[in-house]
Short mmCIF file of N, CA, C and O and ligand atoms in Angstrom, two decimals:
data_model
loop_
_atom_site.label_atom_id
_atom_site.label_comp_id
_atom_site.label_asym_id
_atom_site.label_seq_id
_atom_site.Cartn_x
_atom_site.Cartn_y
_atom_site.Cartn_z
N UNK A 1072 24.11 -2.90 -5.59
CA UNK A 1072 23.13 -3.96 -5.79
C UNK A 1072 23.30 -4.59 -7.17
O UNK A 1072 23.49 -3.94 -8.20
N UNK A 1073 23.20 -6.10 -7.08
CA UNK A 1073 23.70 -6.69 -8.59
C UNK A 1073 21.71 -6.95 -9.01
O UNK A 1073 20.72 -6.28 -8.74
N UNK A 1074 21.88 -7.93 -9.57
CA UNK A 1074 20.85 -8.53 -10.23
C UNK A 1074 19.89 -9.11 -8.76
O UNK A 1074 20.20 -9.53 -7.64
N UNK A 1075 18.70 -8.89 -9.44
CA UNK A 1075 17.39 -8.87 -8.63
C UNK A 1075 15.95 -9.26 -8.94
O UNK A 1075 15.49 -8.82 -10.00
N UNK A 1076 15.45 -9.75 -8.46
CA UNK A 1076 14.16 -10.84 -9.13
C UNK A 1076 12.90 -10.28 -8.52
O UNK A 1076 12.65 -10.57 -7.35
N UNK A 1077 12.16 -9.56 -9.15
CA UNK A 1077 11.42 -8.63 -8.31
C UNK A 1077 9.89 -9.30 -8.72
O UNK A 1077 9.58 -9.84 -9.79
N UNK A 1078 8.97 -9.07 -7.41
CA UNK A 1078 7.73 -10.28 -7.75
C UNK A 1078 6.43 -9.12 -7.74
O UNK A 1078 6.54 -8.34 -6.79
N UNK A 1079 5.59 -8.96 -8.37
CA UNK A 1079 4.67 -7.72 -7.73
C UNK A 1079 3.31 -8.77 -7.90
O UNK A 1079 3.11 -9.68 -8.70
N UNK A 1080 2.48 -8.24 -6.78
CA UNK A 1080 1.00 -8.56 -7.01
C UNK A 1080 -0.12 -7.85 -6.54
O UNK A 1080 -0.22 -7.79 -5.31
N UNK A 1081 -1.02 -7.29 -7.24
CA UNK A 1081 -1.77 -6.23 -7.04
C UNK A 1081 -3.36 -6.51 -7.37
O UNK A 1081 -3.88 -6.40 -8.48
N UNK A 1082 -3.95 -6.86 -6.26
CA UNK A 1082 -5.60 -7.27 -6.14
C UNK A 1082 -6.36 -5.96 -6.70
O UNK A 1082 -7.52 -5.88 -7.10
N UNK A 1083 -5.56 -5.15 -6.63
CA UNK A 1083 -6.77 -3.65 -7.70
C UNK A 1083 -8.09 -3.72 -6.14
O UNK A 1083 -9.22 -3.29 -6.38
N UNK A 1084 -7.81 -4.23 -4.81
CA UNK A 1084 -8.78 -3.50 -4.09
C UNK A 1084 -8.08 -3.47 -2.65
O UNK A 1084 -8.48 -4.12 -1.68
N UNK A 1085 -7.00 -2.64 -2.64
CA UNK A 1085 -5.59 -2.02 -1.52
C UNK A 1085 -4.73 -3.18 -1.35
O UNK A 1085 -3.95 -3.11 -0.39
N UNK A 1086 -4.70 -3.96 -1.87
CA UNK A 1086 -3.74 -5.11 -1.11
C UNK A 1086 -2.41 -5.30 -2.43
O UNK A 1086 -2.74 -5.49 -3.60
N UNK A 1087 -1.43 -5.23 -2.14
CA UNK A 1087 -0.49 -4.92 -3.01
C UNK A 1087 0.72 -5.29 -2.45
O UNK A 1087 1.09 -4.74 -1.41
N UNK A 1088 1.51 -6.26 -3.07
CA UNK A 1088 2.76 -6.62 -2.37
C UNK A 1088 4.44 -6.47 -3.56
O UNK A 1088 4.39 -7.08 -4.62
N UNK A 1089 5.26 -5.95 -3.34
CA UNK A 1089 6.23 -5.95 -4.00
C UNK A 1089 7.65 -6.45 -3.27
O UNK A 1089 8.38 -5.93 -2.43
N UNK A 1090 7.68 -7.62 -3.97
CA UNK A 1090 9.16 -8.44 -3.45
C UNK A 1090 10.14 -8.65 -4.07
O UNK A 1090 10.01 -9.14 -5.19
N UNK A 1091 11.64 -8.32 -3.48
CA UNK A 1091 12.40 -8.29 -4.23
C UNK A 1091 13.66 -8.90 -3.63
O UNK A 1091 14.31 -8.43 -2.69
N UNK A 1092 13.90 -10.03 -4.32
CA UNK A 1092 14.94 -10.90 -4.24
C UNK A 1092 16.31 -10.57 -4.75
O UNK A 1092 16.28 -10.40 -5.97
N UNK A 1093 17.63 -10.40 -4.18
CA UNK A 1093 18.29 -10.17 -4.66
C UNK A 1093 19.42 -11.35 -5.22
O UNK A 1093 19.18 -12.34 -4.52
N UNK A 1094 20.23 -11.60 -5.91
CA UNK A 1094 21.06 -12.31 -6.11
C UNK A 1094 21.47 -12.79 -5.04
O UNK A 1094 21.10 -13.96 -4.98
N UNK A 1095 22.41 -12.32 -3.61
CA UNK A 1095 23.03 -12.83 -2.99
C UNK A 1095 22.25 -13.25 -1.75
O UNK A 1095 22.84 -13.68 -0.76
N UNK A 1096 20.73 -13.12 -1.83
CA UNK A 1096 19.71 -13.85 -1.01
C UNK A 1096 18.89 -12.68 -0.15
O UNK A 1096 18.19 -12.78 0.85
N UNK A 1097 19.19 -11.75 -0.82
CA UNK A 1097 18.75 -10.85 0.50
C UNK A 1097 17.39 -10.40 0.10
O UNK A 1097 17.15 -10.39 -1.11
N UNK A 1098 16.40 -9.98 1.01
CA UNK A 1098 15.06 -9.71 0.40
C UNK A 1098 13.98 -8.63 0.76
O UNK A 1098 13.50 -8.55 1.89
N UNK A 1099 13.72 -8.03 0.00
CA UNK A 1099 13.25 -6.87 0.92
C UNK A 1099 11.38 -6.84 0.42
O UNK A 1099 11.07 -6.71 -0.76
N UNK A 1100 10.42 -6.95 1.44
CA UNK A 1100 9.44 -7.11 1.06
C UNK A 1100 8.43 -6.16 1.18
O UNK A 1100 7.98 -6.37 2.30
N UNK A 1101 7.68 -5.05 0.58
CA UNK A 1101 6.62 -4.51 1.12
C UNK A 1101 5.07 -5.47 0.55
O UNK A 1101 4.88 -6.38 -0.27
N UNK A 1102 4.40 -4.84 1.28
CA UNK A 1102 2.63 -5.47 1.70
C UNK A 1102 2.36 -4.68 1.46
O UNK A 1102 3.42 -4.08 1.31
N UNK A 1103 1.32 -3.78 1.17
CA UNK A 1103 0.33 -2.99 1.47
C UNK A 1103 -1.44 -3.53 1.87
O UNK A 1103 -2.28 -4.07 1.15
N UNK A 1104 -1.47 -3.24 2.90
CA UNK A 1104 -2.65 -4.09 3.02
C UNK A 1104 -4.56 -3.12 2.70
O UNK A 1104 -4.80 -1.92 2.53
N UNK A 1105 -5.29 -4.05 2.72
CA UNK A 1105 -6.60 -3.49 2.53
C UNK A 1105 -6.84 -2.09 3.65
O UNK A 1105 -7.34 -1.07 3.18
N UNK A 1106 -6.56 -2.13 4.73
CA UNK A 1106 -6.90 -1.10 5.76
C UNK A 1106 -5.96 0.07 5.32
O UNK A 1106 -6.20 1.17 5.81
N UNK A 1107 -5.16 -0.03 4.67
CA UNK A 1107 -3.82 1.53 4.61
C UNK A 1107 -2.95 0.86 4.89
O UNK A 1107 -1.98 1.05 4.15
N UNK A 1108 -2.79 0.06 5.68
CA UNK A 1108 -1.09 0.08 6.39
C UNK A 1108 -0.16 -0.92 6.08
O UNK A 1108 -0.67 -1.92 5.58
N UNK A 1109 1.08 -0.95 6.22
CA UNK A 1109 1.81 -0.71 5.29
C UNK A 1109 3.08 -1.71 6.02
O UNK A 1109 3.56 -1.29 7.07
N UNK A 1110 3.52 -2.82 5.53
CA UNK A 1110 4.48 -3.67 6.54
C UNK A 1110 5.51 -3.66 5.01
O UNK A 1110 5.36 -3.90 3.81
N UNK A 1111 6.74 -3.17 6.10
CA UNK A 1111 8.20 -3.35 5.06
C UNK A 1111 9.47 -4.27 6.04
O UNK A 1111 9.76 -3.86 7.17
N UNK A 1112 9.91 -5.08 5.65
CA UNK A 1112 10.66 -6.21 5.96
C UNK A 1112 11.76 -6.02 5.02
O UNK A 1112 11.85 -5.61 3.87
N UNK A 1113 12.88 -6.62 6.29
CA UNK A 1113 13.79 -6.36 4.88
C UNK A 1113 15.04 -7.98 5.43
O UNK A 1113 15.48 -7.94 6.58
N UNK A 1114 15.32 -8.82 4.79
CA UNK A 1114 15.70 -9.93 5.37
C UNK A 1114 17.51 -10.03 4.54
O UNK A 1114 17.74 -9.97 3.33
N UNK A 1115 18.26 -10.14 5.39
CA UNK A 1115 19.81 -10.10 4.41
C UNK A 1115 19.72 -11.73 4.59
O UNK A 1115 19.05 -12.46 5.32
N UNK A 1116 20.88 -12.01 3.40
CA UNK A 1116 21.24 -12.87 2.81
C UNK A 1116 21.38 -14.13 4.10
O UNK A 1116 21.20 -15.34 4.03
N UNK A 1117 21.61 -13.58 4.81
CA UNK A 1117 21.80 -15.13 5.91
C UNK A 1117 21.10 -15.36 6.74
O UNK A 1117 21.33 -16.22 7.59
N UNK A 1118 19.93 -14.56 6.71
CA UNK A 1118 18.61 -14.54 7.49
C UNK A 1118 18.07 -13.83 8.69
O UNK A 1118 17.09 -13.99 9.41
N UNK A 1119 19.57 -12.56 8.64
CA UNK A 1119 19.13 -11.46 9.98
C UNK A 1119 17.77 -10.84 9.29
O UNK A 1119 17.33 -10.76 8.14
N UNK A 1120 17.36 -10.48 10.47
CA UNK A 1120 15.92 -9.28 10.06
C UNK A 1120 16.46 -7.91 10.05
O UNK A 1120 16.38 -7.47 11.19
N UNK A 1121 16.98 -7.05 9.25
CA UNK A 1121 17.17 -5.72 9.87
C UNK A 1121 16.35 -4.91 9.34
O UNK A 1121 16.81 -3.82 9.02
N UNK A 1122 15.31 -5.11 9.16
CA UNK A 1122 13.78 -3.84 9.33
C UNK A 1122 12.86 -4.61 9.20
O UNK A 1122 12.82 -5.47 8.32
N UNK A 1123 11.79 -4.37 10.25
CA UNK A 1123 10.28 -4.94 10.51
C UNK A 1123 9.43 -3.81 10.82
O UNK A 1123 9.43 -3.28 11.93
N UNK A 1124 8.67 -3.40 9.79
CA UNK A 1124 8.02 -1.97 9.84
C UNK A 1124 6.88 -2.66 9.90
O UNK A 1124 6.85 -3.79 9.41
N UNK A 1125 5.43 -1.95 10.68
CA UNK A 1125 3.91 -2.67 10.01
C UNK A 1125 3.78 -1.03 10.62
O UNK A 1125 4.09 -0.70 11.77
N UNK A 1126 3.21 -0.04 9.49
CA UNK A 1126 2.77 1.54 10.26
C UNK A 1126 1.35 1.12 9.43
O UNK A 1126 1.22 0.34 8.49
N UNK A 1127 0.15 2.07 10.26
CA UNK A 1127 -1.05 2.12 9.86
C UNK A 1127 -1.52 3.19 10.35
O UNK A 1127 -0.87 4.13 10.81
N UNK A 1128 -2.88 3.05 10.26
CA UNK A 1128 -3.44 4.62 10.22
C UNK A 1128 -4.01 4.21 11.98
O UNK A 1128 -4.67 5.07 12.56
N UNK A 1129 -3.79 3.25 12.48
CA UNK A 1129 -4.54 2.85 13.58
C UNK A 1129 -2.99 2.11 14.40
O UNK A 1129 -1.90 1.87 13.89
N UNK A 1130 -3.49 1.90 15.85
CA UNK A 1130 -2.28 1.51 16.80
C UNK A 1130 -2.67 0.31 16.69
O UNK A 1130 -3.83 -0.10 16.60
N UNK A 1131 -1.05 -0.66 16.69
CA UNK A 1131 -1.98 -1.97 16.29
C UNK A 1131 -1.84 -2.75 17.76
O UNK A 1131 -2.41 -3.83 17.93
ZN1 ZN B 1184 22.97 -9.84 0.50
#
């Protein structure tokens, strides 16, 4: 992994997202949302999806 542009934002009441851009476009994103659960994405450089996670404490 080269150089990477990483974005965080954190409401201080469960909602929390950390994104991270890489140089050659690729991006991998977690959420954390208010309820617990938890969506991780992960997007390569030319726009395949190869991970779409959303786990929670509940079936969604
Ligand atoms: Zn890439």
């Amino acid at each position: 992994m080269g150089d990477a542009d990483r974005s965080q934002e954190d409401d201080f009441e469960g909602f929390r997202l950390d994104d991270v851009l890489f140089a050659c476009g690729c991006r991998q994103m977690r959420h954390e949302f208010h309820d617990g659960s938890v969506r991780i994405r992960t997007v390569r450089h030319d726009g395949k999806v190869l991970m779409d996670e959303h786990s929670g404490d509940h079936e969604a």
